[in-house]
Short mmCIF file of C-alpha atoms in Angstrom, two decimals:
data_model
loop_
_atom_site.label_atom_id
_atom_site.label_comp_id
_atom_site.label_asym_id
_atom_site.label_seq_id
_atom_site.Cartn_x
_atom_site.Cartn_y
_atom_site.Cartn_z
CA MET A 1391 -26.32 78.07 39.18
CA LEU A 1392 -23.12 79.31 37.62
CA ALA A 1393 -23.57 82.18 35.19
CA THR A 1394 -22.83 81.13 31.63
CA ASP A 1395 -20.92 83.40 29.28
CA ASP A 1396 -24.14 84.08 27.40
CA GLN A 1397 -25.94 85.19 30.55
CA ILE A 1398 -22.96 87.41 31.29
CA LEU A 1399 -23.41 89.33 28.04
CA ASN A 1400 -27.11 89.75 28.81
CA GLU A 1401 -26.07 91.19 32.14
CA ALA A 1402 -23.55 93.52 30.46
CA GLU A 1403 -26.37 94.92 28.32
CA ALA A 1404 -28.66 95.31 31.35
CA TRP A 1405 -25.94 97.10 33.36
CA LYS A 1406 -25.23 99.51 30.51
CA ARG A 1407 -28.95 100.25 29.99
CA ALA A 1408 -29.24 100.90 33.72
CA GLY A 1409 -26.72 103.71 33.27
CA ARG A 1410 -23.68 101.94 34.64
CA GLN A 1411 -20.28 102.19 32.96
CA VAL A 1412 -19.33 98.77 31.66
CA ALA A 1413 -16.28 96.97 30.28
CA VAL A 1414 -16.18 93.46 28.83
CA ALA A 1415 -13.05 91.30 29.13
CA THR A 1416 -12.72 88.30 26.80
CA VAL A 1417 -10.16 85.48 26.74
CA ILE A 1418 -8.99 85.57 23.13
CA GLU A 1419 -5.99 83.23 23.20
CA THR A 1420 -4.66 80.55 25.52
CA TRP A 1421 -1.44 78.52 25.66
CA GLY A 1422 -0.81 75.49 27.83
CA SER A 1423 -3.22 74.64 30.60
CA ALA A 1424 -5.37 77.73 30.81
CA PRO A 1425 -8.14 77.65 33.40
CA ARG A 1426 -10.91 79.13 31.21
CA PRO A 1427 -11.49 78.56 27.50
CA VAL A 1428 -11.23 81.09 24.69
CA GLY A 1429 -14.41 83.16 24.57
CA SER A 1430 -14.86 83.34 28.36
CA HIS A 1431 -16.05 86.73 29.54
CA LEU A 1432 -15.72 88.91 32.61
CA VAL A 1433 -18.03 91.92 32.81
CA ILE A 1434 -16.94 94.81 35.02
CA ASP A 1435 -18.76 98.02 35.99
CA GLY A 1436 -17.30 101.40 36.94
CA GLU A 1437 -17.49 100.54 40.64
CA GLY A 1438 -15.49 97.33 40.25
CA ASN A 1439 -18.51 94.99 40.46
CA PHE A 1440 -17.96 91.99 38.22
CA LEU A 1441 -19.59 88.89 36.85
CA GLY A 1442 -18.09 85.87 35.11
CA SER A 1443 -14.52 84.67 34.96
CA VAL A 1444 -11.52 84.73 32.65
CA SER A 1445 -9.16 82.62 34.76
CA GLY A 1446 -11.10 80.92 37.52
CA GLY A 1447 -9.88 83.56 39.97
CA CYS A 1448 -6.11 83.77 39.29
CA VAL A 1449 -5.89 87.13 37.54
CA GLU A 1450 -9.38 88.60 37.90
CA GLY A 1451 -8.16 91.28 40.29
CA GLU A 1452 -5.69 92.65 37.73
CA VAL A 1453 -8.24 92.44 34.91
CA ILE A 1454 -10.73 94.41 37.00
CA THR A 1455 -8.12 97.08 37.78
CA GLN A 1456 -7.28 97.41 34.08
CA ALA A 1457 -10.98 97.42 33.20
CA LEU A 1458 -11.48 100.49 35.38
CA ASP A 1459 -8.81 102.26 33.30
CA VAL A 1460 -10.49 101.06 30.10
CA ILE A 1461 -13.75 102.55 31.34
CA ALA A 1462 -12.00 105.78 32.35
CA ASP A 1463 -10.30 106.44 29.00
CA ALA A 1464 -12.71 104.48 26.75
CA THR A 1465 -9.77 102.71 25.07
CA PRO A 1466 -9.51 98.93 24.69
CA ARG A 1467 -6.48 97.11 26.08
CA MET A 1468 -4.83 93.78 25.41
CA LEU A 1469 -3.56 92.01 28.53
CA GLU A 1470 -1.37 88.95 28.78
CA PHE A 1471 -0.88 86.77 31.83
CA GLY A 1472 1.25 83.74 32.47
CA VAL A 1473 4.51 82.32 33.70
CA ALA A 1474 6.41 83.61 30.68
CA ASP A 1475 5.39 87.13 31.48
CA GLU A 1476 7.29 89.37 33.87
CA THR A 1477 3.99 90.32 35.49
CA ALA A 1478 3.94 86.73 36.74
CA TRP A 1479 5.81 88.05 39.79
CA ARG A 1480 2.81 90.13 40.53
CA VAL A 1481 -0.09 88.18 39.05
CA GLY A 1482 0.32 84.87 37.34
CA LEU A 1483 -1.48 81.71 36.48
CA SER A 1484 -0.57 79.06 39.02
CA CYS A 1485 -1.43 76.39 36.48
CA GLY A 1486 1.48 77.38 34.26
CA GLY A 1487 -0.60 78.43 31.28
CA ARG A 1488 -0.75 81.75 29.50
CA ILE A 1489 -3.79 83.72 28.46
CA ARG A 1490 -4.40 86.86 26.43
CA VAL A 1491 -7.38 88.96 27.47
CA PHE A 1492 -9.01 91.73 25.44
CA VAL A 1493 -10.71 94.38 27.57
CA GLU A 1494 -13.06 96.83 25.85
CA PRO A 1495 -15.57 99.42 26.98
CA VAL A 1496 -19.27 99.10 26.14
CA THR A 1497 -20.08 102.37 24.41
CA MET B 1310 -18.21 97.03 21.91
CA GLU B 1311 -21.19 99.15 21.02
CA LEU B 1312 -24.31 98.68 23.10
CA GLU B 1313 -26.27 98.15 19.87
CA SER B 1314 -24.04 95.22 18.81
CA LEU B 1315 -24.27 93.74 22.28
CA ALA B 1316 -28.07 94.08 22.25
CA THR B 1317 -28.35 92.46 18.81
CA LEU B 1318 -26.09 89.62 19.90
CA ASN B 1319 -28.30 88.99 22.92
CA ALA B 1320 -31.54 89.34 20.93
CA GLU B 1321 -30.43 86.89 18.25
CA ARG B 1322 -29.48 84.36 20.89
CA ALA B 1323 -32.83 84.77 22.66
CA ALA B 1324 -34.56 84.12 19.31
CA ARG B 1325 -32.47 80.90 19.01
CA ARG B 1326 -30.37 82.23 16.14
CA ALA B 1327 -26.57 82.27 16.12
CA ALA B 1328 -24.56 85.47 15.60
CA VAL B 1329 -20.89 86.44 15.56
CA LEU B 1330 -19.22 89.64 16.74
CA VAL B 1331 -16.15 90.34 14.62
CA THR B 1332 -13.39 92.31 16.42
CA PRO B 1333 -10.38 93.38 14.29
CA LEU B 1334 -7.38 93.05 16.62
CA ASP B 1335 -5.34 95.67 14.76
CA GLY B 1336 -8.00 98.28 15.48
CA GLY B 1337 -10.90 99.19 13.24
CA PRO B 1338 -14.60 98.98 13.93
CA GLN B 1339 -16.33 95.86 15.22
CA ARG B 1340 -19.27 94.45 13.35
CA LEU B 1341 -22.01 91.98 14.10
CA VAL B 1342 -22.78 89.23 11.59
CA LYS B 1343 -26.03 87.29 11.95
CA ALA B 1344 -25.99 83.61 10.97
CA ALA B 1345 -28.24 84.38 7.99
CA ASP B 1346 -25.79 86.99 6.66
CA VAL B 1347 -22.56 84.98 6.94
CA ALA B 1348 -22.45 83.91 3.28
CA GLY B 1349 -22.33 87.54 2.10
CA ASP B 1350 -19.61 88.63 4.54
CA PRO B 1351 -16.00 89.19 3.38
CA LEU B 1352 -14.86 86.81 6.13
CA GLY B 1353 -17.75 84.43 5.36
CA ALA B 1354 -15.80 81.16 5.15
CA GLY B 1355 -13.87 81.77 8.38
CA ILE B 1356 -16.99 82.85 10.23
CA ALA B 1357 -18.95 79.86 8.93
CA GLU B 1358 -16.29 77.49 10.25
CA ARG B 1359 -16.38 79.11 13.70
CA LEU B 1360 -20.18 78.93 13.72
CA ARG B 1361 -20.03 75.26 12.82
CA LEU B 1362 -17.80 74.63 15.84
CA GLY B 1363 -20.01 76.86 17.98
CA LYS B 1364 -16.89 78.30 19.67
CA SER B 1365 -15.33 81.74 19.87
CA GLY B 1366 -11.79 82.08 18.55
CA LEU B 1367 -9.16 83.86 16.49
CA LEU B 1368 -9.34 84.16 12.73
CA GLU B 1369 -6.13 84.98 10.90
CA THR B 1370 -6.36 86.11 7.29
CA ASP B 1371 -4.19 88.02 4.85
CA ALA B 1372 -6.30 91.06 5.67
CA GLY B 1373 -5.53 90.85 9.40
CA ARG B 1374 -6.31 89.17 12.70
CA TYR B 1375 -9.80 89.05 14.08
CA PHE B 1376 -11.44 87.72 17.20
CA LEU B 1377 -14.81 86.12 16.58
CA THR B 1378 -17.19 86.06 19.54
CA VAL B 1379 -19.59 83.28 18.65
CA GLN B 1380 -22.99 83.29 20.31
CA VAL B 1381 -25.12 80.22 19.83
CA PRO B 1382 -28.55 79.67 21.37
CA PRO B 1383 -28.99 78.01 24.77
CA VAL B 1384 -28.80 74.25 24.35
CA ARG B 1385 -32.15 72.57 24.82
CA LEU B 1386 -32.94 69.11 26.12
CA VAL B 1387 -36.40 67.87 25.10
CA VAL B 1388 -37.60 64.73 26.84
CA THR B 1389 -40.71 62.63 26.35
CA GLY B 1390 -41.79 61.00 29.59
CA ALA B 1391 -42.45 62.62 32.95
CA VAL B 1392 -40.99 59.47 34.46
CA HIS B 1393 -38.73 58.61 37.39
CA ILE B 1394 -35.53 59.07 35.35
CA SER B 1395 -36.74 62.50 34.20
CA GLN B 1396 -37.22 63.58 37.82
CA ALA B 1397 -33.49 63.08 38.35
CA LEU B 1398 -32.55 64.26 34.86
CA ALA B 1399 -34.26 67.66 35.05
CA PRO B 1400 -32.32 69.18 37.99
CA MET B 1401 -29.04 67.61 36.83
CA ALA B 1402 -29.51 68.99 33.32
CA ARG B 1403 -30.18 72.46 34.74
CA LEU B 1404 -26.85 72.39 36.57
CA ILE B 1405 -25.05 71.95 33.25
CA ASP B 1406 -27.06 74.79 31.72
CA LEU B 1407 -29.38 72.75 29.53
CA ASP B 1408 -32.79 74.30 28.96
CA VAL B 1409 -35.10 71.37 29.76
CA THR B 1410 -38.60 70.66 28.42
CA ILE B 1411 -40.51 67.54 29.48
CA ILE B 1412 -43.44 66.35 27.38
CA ASP B 1413 -45.94 63.76 28.56
CA PRO B 1414 -49.68 63.65 27.72
CA ARG B 1415 -50.38 61.56 30.83
CA THR B 1416 -51.40 64.19 33.35
CA ALA B 1417 -50.89 61.82 36.29
CA PHE B 1418 -47.20 61.74 35.39
CA ALA B 1419 -46.83 65.31 34.17
CA SER B 1420 -47.72 67.02 37.44
CA PRO B 1421 -45.97 70.14 38.72
CA GLU B 1422 -45.61 68.45 42.13
CA ARG B 1423 -43.40 65.81 40.57
CA PHE B 1424 -41.56 68.36 38.45
CA PRO B 1425 -41.05 71.68 40.20
CA ASP B 1426 -39.25 74.42 38.24
CA VAL B 1427 -39.26 72.57 34.90
CA ARG B 1428 -41.05 73.42 31.65
CA LEU B 1429 -43.57 70.59 31.74
CA LEU B 1430 -46.05 70.14 28.89
CA ALA B 1431 -48.97 67.75 29.46
CA ALA B 1432 -49.66 67.27 25.76
CA TRP B 1433 -48.92 64.94 22.87
CA PRO B 1434 -45.37 65.38 21.57
CA ASP B 1435 -46.36 65.74 17.91
CA ALA B 1436 -48.50 68.78 18.78
CA VAL B 1437 -45.82 70.28 21.03
CA LEU B 1438 -42.99 69.75 18.54
CA ARG B 1439 -45.02 71.35 15.75
CA ASP B 1440 -45.17 74.59 17.77
CA MET B 1441 -41.65 74.27 19.22
CA PRO B 1442 -39.57 72.70 16.45
CA ILE B 1443 -36.41 70.84 17.38
CA ASP B 1444 -33.37 72.73 16.04
CA ARG B 1445 -29.67 71.92 15.74
CA TYR B 1446 -29.05 73.19 19.28
CA THR B 1447 -31.47 70.63 20.74
CA ALA B 1448 -30.94 67.17 22.23
CA PHE B 1449 -33.90 64.80 22.35
CA ALA B 1450 -34.41 61.81 24.66
CA ALA B 1451 -37.38 59.41 24.50
CA LEU B 1452 -37.95 57.98 27.97
CA THR B 1453 -41.59 56.83 28.26
CA HIS B 1454 -41.24 53.18 27.08
CA ASP B 1455 -44.60 53.84 25.37
CA PRO B 1456 -44.44 53.78 21.55
CA LYS B 1457 -47.63 55.88 21.28
CA ILE B 1458 -45.74 58.75 22.93
CA ASP B 1459 -42.10 58.10 22.03
CA ASP B 1460 -42.46 57.15 18.36
CA PRO B 1461 -44.03 60.38 17.04
CA ALA B 1462 -41.46 62.40 19.00
CA LEU B 1463 -38.58 60.29 17.69
CA ALA B 1464 -39.92 60.74 14.17
CA ALA B 1465 -39.94 64.52 14.66
CA ALA B 1466 -36.42 64.40 16.12
CA LEU B 1467 -35.11 62.35 13.19
CA ARG B 1468 -36.59 64.82 10.73
CA SER B 1469 -34.80 67.64 12.60
CA GLU B 1470 -31.17 68.69 12.93
CA ALA B 1471 -31.11 67.66 16.62
CA PHE B 1472 -27.50 67.18 17.70
CA TYR B 1473 -28.47 64.23 19.86
CA VAL B 1474 -31.28 61.68 19.70
CA GLY B 1475 -31.50 58.95 22.34
CA ALA B 1476 -34.14 56.41 23.28
CA LEU B 1477 -34.60 54.34 26.43
CA GLY B 1478 -35.21 50.63 26.09
CA SER B 1479 -33.47 47.28 25.84
CA ARG B 1480 -31.90 46.09 22.61
CA LYS B 1481 -35.03 44.01 21.96
CA THR B 1482 -37.35 46.97 22.52
CA HIS B 1483 -35.14 49.09 20.32
CA ALA B 1484 -35.13 46.52 17.49
CA LYS B 1485 -38.95 46.64 17.43
CA ARG B 1486 -38.82 50.43 17.52
CA LEU B 1487 -36.49 50.52 14.53
CA GLU B 1488 -38.91 48.25 12.63
CA ARG B 1489 -41.84 50.59 13.32
CA LEU B 1490 -39.88 53.70 12.35
CA GLY B 1491 -38.50 51.94 9.27
CA GLU B 1492 -42.08 51.31 8.16
CA GLN B 1493 -42.61 55.08 8.38
CA GLY B 1494 -39.93 55.50 5.73
CA PHE B 1495 -36.83 56.30 7.79
CA SER B 1496 -33.63 54.93 6.27
CA ASP B 1497 -31.05 52.89 8.16
CA MET B 1498 -28.83 55.98 8.15
CA ASP B 1499 -31.60 58.06 9.76
CA LEU B 1500 -32.22 55.37 12.36
CA ALA B 1501 -28.51 55.02 13.16
CA ARG B 1502 -28.72 58.50 14.72
CA ILE B 1503 -30.70 57.09 17.62
CA LYS B 1504 -28.48 56.30 20.61
CA ALA B 1505 -29.91 53.13 22.12
CA PRO B 1506 -29.68 51.74 24.67
CA ILE B 1507 -29.52 55.35 25.82
CA GLY B 1508 -26.59 56.74 27.82
CA LEU B 1509 -22.88 56.13 28.25
CA PRO B 1510 -22.06 52.54 29.32
CA ILE B 1511 -21.28 53.20 32.98
CA GLY B 1512 -23.36 50.36 34.39
CA ALA B 1513 -26.07 52.77 35.54
CA VAL B 1514 -28.77 51.15 37.69
CA SER B 1515 -30.75 53.79 39.60
CA PRO B 1516 -32.82 56.48 37.83
CA ALA B 1517 -30.26 59.14 38.81
CA GLU B 1518 -27.39 57.03 37.48
CA ILE B 1519 -29.24 56.52 34.20
CA ALA B 1520 -29.86 60.27 34.05
CA LEU B 1521 -26.12 60.82 34.56
CA ALA B 1522 -25.30 58.36 31.74
CA ILE B 1523 -27.74 60.17 29.42
CA LEU B 1524 -26.34 63.59 30.27
CA GLY B 1525 -22.77 62.33 29.76
CA GLU B 1526 -23.75 61.17 26.29
CA VAL B 1527 -25.48 64.49 25.53
CA VAL B 1528 -22.42 66.49 26.64
CA ALA B 1529 -20.14 64.26 24.54
CA ALA B 1530 -22.35 64.83 21.48
CA LEU B 1531 -22.23 68.56 22.16
CA ARG B 1532 -18.55 68.98 22.96
CA LEU B 1533 -16.74 66.28 21.01
CA THR B 1534 -18.43 67.18 17.74
CA SER B 1535 -19.99 70.26 16.21
CA PRO B 1536 -23.66 71.11 16.87
CA ARG B 1537 -24.60 69.32 13.66
CA GLY B 1538 -22.85 66.17 14.75
CA GLU B 1539 -20.06 66.44 12.19
CA ALA B 1540 -16.64 65.57 13.50
CA SER B 1541 -14.72 68.70 14.43
#
């Protein structure tokens, strides 16, 4: 079964209680045909393990990299991905949409 | 996100209560608002609207921009009738993340062999639904064809905030059912909530196809309108 976003937050709590460092990424805004709806979560631990999805696979790698920085300096970050963004050369949404992702540490 | 907020969010959801995590996007501390406390919150109206939709999203006010993470309870599907259709319905419903309960007092039907991995209650629905009330995050489907079992459950569903109520049976069967329920004091408006014949009109023939039609109708009720069934 696919993990729902609710199960993902349960898992985030369990990871944190187990002593792992955890960040939660959330899709907070979408434009055009975004692959995952607003409110979708990706949970990342300090080792780069992850659960959930914010883009169906397009930009997860970059979100995970940024999440490791968020964990390291305990400071939230706002990320934006899409064709209108210069990072599209590096990571972009093939579907042509844009998404904004908020990444925060669990403290 | 503080672990405590995250834990409360998860605990409220497990207790089948909604909650909202409010994140100010211009900085500032997050806070968790339980469904019961929304009215007293400074962002009460905006939070209430998001809760009604059951969806996370942005809230823009004069005071600033906020992201509201809305957590609503797992959606339940309660079915009367451990029948052939239910055997197909249960695994299909699980795939779309519905929490399924099947109620049937006939122990020959309600056997774990016929229904592996499903919450199966071999009891009368009125007793079950007294202990496990139907809430606004619950869909109900009456599938036994037996008024002794379906009617009391339908009555309980109509008295609840269930976001979906459906009943199996031909138009003729359903007309008789409406008469019986009408005699119990349900108004035409109450009775109009019952989707019958049950399921989207896709020409379903086999039990699995009927299960698919039912689930399509449940998903439409869930996604095309708010959990209370008001147009969103």
